[in-house]
Tab-separated table of C-alpha atoms and ligand atoms in Angstrom:
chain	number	residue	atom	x	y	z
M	3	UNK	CA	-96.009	-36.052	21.551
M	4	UNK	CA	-94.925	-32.666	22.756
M	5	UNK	CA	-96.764	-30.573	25.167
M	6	UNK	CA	-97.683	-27.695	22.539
M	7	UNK	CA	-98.651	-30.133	19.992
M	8	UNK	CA	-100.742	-31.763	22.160
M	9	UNK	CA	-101.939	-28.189	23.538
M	10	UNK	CA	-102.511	-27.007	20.122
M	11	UNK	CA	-104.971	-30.138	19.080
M	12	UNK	CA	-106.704	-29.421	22.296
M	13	UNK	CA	-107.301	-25.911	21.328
M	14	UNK	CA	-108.133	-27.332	18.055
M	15	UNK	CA	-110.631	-29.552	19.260
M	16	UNK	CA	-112.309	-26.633	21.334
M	17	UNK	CA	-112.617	-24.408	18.601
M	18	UNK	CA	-110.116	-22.442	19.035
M	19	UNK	CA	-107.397	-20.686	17.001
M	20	UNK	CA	-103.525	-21.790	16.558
M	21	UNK	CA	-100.825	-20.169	14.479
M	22	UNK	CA	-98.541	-22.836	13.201
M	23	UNK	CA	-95.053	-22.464	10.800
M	24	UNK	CA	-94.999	-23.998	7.620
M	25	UNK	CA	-92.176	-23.802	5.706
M	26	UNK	CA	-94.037	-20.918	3.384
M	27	UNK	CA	-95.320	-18.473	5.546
M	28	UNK	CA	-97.020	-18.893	8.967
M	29	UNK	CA	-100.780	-20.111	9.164
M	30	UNK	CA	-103.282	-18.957	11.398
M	31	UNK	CA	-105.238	-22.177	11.895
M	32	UNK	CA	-108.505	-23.323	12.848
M	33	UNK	CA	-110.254	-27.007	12.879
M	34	UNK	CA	-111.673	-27.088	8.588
M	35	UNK	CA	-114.660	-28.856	10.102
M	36	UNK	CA	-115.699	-26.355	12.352
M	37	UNK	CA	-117.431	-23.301	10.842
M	38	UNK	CA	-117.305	-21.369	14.145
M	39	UNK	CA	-113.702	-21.948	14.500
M	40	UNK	CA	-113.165	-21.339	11.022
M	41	UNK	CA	-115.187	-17.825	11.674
M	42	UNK	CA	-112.898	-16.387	14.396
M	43	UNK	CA	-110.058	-16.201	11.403
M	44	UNK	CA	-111.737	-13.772	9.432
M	45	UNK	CA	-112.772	-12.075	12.755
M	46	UNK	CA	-108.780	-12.126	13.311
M	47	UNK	CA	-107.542	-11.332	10.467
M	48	UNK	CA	-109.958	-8.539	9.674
M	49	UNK	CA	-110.336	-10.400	6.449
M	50	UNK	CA	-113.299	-10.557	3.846
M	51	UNK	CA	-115.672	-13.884	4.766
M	52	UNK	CA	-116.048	-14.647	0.990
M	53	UNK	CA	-111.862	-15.287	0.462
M	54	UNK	CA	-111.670	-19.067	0.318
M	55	UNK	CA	-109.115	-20.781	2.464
M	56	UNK	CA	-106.464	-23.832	2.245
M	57	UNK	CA	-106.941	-26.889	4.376
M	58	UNK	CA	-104.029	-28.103	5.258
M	59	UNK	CA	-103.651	-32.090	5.500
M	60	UNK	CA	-101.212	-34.733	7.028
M	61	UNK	CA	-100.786	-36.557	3.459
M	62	UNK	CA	-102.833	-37.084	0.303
M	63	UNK	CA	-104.331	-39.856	1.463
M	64	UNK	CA	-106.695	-37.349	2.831
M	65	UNK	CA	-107.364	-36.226	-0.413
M	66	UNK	CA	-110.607	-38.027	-0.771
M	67	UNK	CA	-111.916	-36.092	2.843
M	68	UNK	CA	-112.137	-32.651	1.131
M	69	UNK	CA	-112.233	-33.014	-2.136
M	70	UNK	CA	-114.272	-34.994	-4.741
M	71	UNK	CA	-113.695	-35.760	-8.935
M	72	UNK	CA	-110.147	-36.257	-7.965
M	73	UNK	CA	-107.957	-35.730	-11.602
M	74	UNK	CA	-104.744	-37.998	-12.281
M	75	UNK	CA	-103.159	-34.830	-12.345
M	76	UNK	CA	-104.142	-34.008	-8.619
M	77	UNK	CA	-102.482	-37.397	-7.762
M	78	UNK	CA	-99.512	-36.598	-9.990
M	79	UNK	CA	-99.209	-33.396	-8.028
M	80	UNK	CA	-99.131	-34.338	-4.624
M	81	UNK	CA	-96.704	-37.500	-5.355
M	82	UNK	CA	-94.438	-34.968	-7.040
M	83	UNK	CA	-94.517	-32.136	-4.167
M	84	UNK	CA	-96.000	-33.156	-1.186
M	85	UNK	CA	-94.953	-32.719	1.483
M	86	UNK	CA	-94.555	-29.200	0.098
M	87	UNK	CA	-95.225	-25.275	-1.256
M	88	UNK	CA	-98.236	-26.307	-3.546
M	89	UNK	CA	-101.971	-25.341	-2.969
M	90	UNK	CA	-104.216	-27.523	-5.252
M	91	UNK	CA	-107.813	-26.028	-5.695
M	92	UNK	CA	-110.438	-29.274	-6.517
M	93	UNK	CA	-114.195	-29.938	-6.680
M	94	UNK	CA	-115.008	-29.674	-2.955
M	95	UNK	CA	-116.827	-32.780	-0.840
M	96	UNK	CA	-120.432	-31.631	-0.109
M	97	UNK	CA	-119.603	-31.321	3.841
M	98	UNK	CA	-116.748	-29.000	3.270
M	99	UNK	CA	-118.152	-25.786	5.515
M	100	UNK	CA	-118.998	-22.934	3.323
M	101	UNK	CA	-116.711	-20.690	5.486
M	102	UNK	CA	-113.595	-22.300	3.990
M	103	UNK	CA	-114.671	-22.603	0.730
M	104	UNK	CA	-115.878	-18.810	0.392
M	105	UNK	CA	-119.487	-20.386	-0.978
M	106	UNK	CA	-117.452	-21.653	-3.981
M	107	UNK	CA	-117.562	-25.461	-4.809
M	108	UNK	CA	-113.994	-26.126	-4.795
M	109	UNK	CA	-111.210	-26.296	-1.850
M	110	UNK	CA	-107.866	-25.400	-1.447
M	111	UNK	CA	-105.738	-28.690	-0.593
M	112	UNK	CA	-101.745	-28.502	0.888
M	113	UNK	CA	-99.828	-30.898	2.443
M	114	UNK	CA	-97.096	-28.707	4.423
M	115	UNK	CA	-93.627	-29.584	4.614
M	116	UNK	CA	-92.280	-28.335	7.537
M	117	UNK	CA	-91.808	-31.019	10.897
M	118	UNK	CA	-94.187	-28.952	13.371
M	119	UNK	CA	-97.090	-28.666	10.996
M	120	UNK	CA	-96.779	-32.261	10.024
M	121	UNK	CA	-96.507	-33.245	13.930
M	122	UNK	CA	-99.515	-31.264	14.599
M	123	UNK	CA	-101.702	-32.279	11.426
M	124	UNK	CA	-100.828	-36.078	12.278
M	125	UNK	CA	-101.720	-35.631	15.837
M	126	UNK	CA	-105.089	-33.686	14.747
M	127	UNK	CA	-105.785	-36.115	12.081
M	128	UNK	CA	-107.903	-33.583	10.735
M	129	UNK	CA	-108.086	-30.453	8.335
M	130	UNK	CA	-106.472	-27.276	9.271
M	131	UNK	CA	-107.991	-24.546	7.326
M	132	UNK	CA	-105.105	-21.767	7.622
M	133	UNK	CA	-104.560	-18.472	5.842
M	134	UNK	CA	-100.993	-16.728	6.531
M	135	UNK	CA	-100.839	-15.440	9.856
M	136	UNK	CA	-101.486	-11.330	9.080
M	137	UNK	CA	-103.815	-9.402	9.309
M	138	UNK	CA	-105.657	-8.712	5.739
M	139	UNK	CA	-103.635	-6.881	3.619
M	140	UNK	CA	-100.308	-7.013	5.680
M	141	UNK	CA	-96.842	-8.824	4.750
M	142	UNK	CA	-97.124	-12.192	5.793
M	143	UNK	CA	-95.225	-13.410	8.724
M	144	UNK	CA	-91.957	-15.942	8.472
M	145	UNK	CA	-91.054	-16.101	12.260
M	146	UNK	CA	-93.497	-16.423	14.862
M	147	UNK	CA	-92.483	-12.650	16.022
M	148	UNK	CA	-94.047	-11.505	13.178
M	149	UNK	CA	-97.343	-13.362	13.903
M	150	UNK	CA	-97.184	-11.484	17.735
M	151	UNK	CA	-96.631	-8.366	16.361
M	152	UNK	CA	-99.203	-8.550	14.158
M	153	UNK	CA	-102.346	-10.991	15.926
M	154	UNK	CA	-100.880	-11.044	19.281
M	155	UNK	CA	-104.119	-11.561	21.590
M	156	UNK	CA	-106.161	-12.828	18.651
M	157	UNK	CA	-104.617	-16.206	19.109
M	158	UNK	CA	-104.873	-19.044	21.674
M	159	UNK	CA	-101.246	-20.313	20.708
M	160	UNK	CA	-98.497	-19.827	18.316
M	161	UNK	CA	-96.021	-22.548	17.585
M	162	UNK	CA	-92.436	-21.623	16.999
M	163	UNK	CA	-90.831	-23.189	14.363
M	164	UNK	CA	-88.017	-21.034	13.552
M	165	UNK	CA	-87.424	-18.743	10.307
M	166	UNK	CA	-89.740	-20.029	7.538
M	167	UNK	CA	-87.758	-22.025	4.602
M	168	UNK	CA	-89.091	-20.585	1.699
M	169	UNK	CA	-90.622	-17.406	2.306
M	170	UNK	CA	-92.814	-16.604	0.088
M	171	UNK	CA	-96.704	-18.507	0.272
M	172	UNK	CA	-97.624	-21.911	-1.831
M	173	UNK	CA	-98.003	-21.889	-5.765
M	174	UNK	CA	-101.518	-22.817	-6.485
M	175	UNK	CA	-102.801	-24.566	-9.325
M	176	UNK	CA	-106.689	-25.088	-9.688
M	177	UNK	CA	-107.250	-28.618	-11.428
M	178	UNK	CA	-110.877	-28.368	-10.764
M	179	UNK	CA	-111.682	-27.034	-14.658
M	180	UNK	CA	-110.565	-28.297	-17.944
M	181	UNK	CA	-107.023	-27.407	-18.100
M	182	UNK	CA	-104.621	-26.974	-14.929
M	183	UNK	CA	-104.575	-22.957	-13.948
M	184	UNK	CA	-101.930	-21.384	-12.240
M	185	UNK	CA	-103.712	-19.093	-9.643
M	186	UNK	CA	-100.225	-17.907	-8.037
M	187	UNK	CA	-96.969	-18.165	-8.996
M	188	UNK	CA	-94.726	-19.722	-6.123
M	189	UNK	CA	-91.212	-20.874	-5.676
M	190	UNK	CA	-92.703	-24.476	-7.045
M	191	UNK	CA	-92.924	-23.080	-10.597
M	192	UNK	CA	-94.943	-23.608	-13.651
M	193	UNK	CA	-92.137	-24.938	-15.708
M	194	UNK	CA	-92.042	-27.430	-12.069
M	195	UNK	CA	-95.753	-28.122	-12.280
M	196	UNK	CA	-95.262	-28.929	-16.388
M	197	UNK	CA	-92.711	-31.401	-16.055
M	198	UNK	CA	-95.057	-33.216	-14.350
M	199	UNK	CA	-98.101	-32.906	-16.421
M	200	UNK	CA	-96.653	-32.695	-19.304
M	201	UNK	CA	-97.898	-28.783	-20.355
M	202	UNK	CA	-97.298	-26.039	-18.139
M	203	UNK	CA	-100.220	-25.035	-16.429
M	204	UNK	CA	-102.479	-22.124	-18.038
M	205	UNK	CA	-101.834	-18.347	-16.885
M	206	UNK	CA	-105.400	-16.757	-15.532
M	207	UNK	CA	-104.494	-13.927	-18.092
M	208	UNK	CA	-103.974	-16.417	-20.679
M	209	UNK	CA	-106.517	-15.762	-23.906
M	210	UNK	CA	-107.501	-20.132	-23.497
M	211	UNK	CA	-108.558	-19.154	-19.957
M	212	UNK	CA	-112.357	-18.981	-19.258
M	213	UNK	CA	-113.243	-15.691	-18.672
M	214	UNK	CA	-114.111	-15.608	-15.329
M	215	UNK	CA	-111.081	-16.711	-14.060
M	216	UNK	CA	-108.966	-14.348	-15.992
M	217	UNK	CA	-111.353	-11.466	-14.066
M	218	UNK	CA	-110.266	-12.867	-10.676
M	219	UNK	CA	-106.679	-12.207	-11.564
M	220	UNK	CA	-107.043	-8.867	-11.390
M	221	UNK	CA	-104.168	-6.976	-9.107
M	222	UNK	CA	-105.196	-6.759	-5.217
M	223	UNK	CA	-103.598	-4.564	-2.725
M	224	UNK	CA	-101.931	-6.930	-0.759
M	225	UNK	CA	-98.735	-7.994	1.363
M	226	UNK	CA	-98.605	-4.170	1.588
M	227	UNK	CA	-96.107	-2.293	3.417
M	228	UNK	CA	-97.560	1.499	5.167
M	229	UNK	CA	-94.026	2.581	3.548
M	230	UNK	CA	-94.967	3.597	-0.253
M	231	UNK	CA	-92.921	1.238	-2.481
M	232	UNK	CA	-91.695	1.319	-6.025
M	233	UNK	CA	-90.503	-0.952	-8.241
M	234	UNK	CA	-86.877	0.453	-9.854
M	235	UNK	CA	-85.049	-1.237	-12.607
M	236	UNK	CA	-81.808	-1.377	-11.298
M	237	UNK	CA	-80.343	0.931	-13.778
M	238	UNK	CA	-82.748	3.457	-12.504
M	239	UNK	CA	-82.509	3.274	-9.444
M	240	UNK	CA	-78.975	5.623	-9.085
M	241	UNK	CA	-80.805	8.828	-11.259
M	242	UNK	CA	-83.906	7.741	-8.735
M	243	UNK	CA	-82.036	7.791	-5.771
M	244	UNK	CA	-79.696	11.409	-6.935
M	245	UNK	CA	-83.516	12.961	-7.211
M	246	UNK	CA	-84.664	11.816	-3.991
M	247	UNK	CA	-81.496	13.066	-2.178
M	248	UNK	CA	-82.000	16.280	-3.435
M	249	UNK	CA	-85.648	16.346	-2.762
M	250	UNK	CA	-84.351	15.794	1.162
M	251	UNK	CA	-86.048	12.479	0.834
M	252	UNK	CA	-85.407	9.278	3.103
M	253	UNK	CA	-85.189	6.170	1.029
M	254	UNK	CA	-84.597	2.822	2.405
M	255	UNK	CA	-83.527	0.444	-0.782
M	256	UNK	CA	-83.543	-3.419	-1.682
M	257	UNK	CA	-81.136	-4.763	-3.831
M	258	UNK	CA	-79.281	-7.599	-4.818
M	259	UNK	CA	-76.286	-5.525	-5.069
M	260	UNK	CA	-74.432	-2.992	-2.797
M	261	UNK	CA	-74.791	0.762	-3.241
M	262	UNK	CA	-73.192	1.934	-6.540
M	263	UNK	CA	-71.946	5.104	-4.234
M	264	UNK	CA	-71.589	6.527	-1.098
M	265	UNK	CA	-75.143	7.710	0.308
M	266	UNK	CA	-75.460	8.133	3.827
M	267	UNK	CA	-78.809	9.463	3.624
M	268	UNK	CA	-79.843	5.804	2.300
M	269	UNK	CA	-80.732	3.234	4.359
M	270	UNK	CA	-79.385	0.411	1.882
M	271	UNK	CA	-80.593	-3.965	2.284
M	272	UNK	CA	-78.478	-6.337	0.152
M	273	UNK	CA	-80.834	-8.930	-0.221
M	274	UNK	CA	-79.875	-12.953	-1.464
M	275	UNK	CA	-79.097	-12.655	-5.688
M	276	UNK	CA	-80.612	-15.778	-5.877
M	277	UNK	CA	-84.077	-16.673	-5.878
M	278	UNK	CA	-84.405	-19.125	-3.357
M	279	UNK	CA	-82.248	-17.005	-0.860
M	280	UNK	CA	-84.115	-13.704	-1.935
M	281	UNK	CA	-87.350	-15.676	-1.034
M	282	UNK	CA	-86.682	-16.185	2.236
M	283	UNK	CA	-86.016	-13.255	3.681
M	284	UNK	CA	-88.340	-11.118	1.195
M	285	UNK	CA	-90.823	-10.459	4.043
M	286	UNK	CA	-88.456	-9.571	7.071
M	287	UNK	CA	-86.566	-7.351	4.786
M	288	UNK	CA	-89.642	-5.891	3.641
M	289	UNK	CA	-90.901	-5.211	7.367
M	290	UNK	CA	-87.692	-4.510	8.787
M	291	UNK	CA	-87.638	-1.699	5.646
M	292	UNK	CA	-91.342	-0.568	6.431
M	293	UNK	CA	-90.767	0.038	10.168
M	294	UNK	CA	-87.569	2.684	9.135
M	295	UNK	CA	-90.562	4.723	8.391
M	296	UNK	CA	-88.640	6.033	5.307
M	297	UNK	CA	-90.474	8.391	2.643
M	298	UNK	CA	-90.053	5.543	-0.197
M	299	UNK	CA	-88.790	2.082	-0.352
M	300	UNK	CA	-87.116	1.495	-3.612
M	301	UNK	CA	-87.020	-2.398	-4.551
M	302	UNK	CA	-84.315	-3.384	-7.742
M	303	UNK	CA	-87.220	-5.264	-10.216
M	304	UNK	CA	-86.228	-8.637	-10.097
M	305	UNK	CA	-86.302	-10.322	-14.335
M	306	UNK	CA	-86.332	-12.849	-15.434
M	307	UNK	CA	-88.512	-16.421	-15.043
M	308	UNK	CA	-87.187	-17.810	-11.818
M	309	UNK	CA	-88.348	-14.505	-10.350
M	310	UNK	CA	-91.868	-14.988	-11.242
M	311	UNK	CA	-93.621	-15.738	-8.283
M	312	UNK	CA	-91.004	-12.960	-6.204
M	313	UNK	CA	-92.431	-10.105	-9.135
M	314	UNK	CA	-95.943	-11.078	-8.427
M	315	UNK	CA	-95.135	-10.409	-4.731
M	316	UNK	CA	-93.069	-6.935	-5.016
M	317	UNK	CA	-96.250	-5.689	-7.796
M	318	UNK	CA	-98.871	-6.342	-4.982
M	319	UNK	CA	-97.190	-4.961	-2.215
M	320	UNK	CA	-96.106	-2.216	-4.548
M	321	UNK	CA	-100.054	-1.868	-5.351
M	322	UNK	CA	-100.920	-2.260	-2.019
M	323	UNK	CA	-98.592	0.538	-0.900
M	324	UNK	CA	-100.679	2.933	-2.284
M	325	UNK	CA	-97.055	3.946	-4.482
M	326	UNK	CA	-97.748	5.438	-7.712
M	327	UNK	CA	-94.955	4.080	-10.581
P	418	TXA	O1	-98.259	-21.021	1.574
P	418	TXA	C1	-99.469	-20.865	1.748
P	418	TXA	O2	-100.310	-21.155	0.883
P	418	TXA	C2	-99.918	-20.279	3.082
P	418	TXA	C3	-99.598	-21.295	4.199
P	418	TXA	C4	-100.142	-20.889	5.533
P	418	TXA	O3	-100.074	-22.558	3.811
P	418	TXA	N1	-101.298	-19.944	3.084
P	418	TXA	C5	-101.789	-18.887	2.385
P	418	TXA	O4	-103.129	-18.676	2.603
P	418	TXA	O5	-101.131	-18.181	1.679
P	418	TXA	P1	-103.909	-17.341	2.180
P	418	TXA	O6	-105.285	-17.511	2.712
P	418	TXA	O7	-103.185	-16.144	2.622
P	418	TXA	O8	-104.008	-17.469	0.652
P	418	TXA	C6	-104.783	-18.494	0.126
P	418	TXA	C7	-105.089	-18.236	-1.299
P	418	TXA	C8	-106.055	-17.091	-1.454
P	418	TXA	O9	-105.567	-16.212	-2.453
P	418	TXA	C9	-107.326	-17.770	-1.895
P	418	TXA	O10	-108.066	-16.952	-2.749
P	418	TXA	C10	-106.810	-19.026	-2.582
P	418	TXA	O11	-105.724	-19.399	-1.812
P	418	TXA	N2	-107.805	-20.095	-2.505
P	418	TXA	C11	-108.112	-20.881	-1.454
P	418	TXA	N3	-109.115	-21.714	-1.746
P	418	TXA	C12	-109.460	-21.454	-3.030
P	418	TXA	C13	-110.452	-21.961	-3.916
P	418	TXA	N4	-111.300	-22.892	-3.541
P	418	TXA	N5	-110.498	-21.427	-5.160
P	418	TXA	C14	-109.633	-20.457	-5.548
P	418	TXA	N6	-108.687	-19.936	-4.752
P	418	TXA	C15	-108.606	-20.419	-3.507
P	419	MG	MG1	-102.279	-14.247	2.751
């Protein structure tokens, strides 16, 4: 075993925190088991103590650990995409600690897929409750730069594993009612998740949805950048960016696409035109654009269905930004 592996299960063991890669986003980990470990997270992250958290496990054979009233569907799941970027939400064990669970009585299960976070969860051979590695409200960190910048002191140990693959954070599907819920959209998508069970999971804003899930959908300011940010469609965004120009404005703009003309008062990111690609460097493009300290960000509104879970990510941090539009 490597040094900081076996460093990181020692910190683990004591209590302490470790920020790990996965290949989603970076996790800011803590021993599941251990509700004062599991405290100094939300003491971290500045975060709310009633936001649930995912427990991250070596394989689904630990499954049965967390989680109780196991579906087939759960099982389907995990063969299907485990290792991998899916979150599923089940009827929780009775020893789960209330700190990961937000009170609730279900719990977030992932097996990640990325080398390091498998190394360390085998070595653990334990649940590692992990949100991303920002502070609340923030864009979440793909390198383990971003997790300094942002933590820094807050945590014991931060395990580089390079550039995150995908991106963007798990897709999350709670099996623990009647009918498989998609919480968040992801780059695993629901079309992905209904191949397997053979109906795409429900939408919380879906009318067959019970109530009180479809409240908890509701939009929340998050992965927010300071810099305001708007949402353009593309064939907007040249009478936009005229306006601005004259207004004196700065603008820093994400596209798929190069500028349509010359504007050297535009700070101008071609991002990836394909999903996947787009995904992974959605959040350093988005800090990299926030720390211009530019008046606006203009983002080109991605359409279409293999942008779904890369919309729901632009409309928070659009939210979050405090932008009007
Ligand atoms: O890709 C990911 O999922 C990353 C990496 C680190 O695994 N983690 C992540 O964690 O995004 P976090 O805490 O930033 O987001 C977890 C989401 C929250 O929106 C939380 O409400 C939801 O999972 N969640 C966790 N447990 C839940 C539960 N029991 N019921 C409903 N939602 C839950
Ligand atoms: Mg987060």
């Amino acid at each position: 075993m490597s040094t900081d592996i076996q460093q990181a299960v020692d910190l683990l063991r004591q209590g302490e925190l470790v920020a790990l890669p996965t290949e989603t986003v970076y996790g800011l980990g803590a021993d599941a088991a251990n509700p004062a470990a599991v405290a100094k997270i939300f003491t971290a992250k500045g975060r709310p103590a009633d936001h649930p958290l995912i427990v991250h496990i070596p394989d689904a054979s630990h499954l049965e650990r967390w989680a109780c009233d196991i579906p087939a569907e759960a099982h389907a799941l995990a063969k299907a995409f485990w290792p991998g970027a899916l979150t599923l939400i089940l009827k929780r064990q009775p020893q789960v600690p209330d700190a990961v669970t937000g009170g609730q009585d279900t719990v977030g299960l992932r097996v990640p897929n990325h080398p390091v976070a498998l190394a360390l969860l085998r070595a653990f051979d334990g649940g590692i409750a992990a949100p991303s590695a920002n502070r609340f409200g923030r864009i979440s960190p793909t390198t383990a730069q971003h997790v300094r910048d942002d933590l820094g002191d807050a945590v014991s140990l931060i395990l580089d594993g390079g550039p995150c693959q995908v991106g963007i954070e798990s897709t999350i599907v709670d099996l623990s009612g009647k009918r498989a819920m998609l919480l968040r959209p992801g780059m695993i998508s629901a079309i992905d998740i209904g191949k397997v069970l053979g109906r795409v999971p429900l939408s919380p804003d879906d009318p067959l949805a019970p109530p009180a899930v479809r409240a908890s959908g509701t939009l929340e300011a998050h992965y927010a950048p300071r810099t305001p940010l708007v949402l353009m469609p593309d064939d907007s965004l040249p009478i936009a960016l005229r306006n601005a120009i004259v207004q004196q404005e700065r603008i820093a703009v994400l596209a798929t696409h190069p500028a349509p003309f010359e504007m050297p008062q535009v700070i101008w990111q071609v991002a990836p035109a394909d999903p996947s690609g787009y995904a992974h460097e959605l959040y350093a493009n988005l800090r990299a654009l926030d720390a211009l300290g530019c008046d606006r960000i203009y983002v080109q509104k991605p359409v279409g269905q293999p942008w779904q879970a890369i919309y729901d990510r632009l409309k928070r941090a659009a939210a979050g930004s405090g932008a009007f539009v």
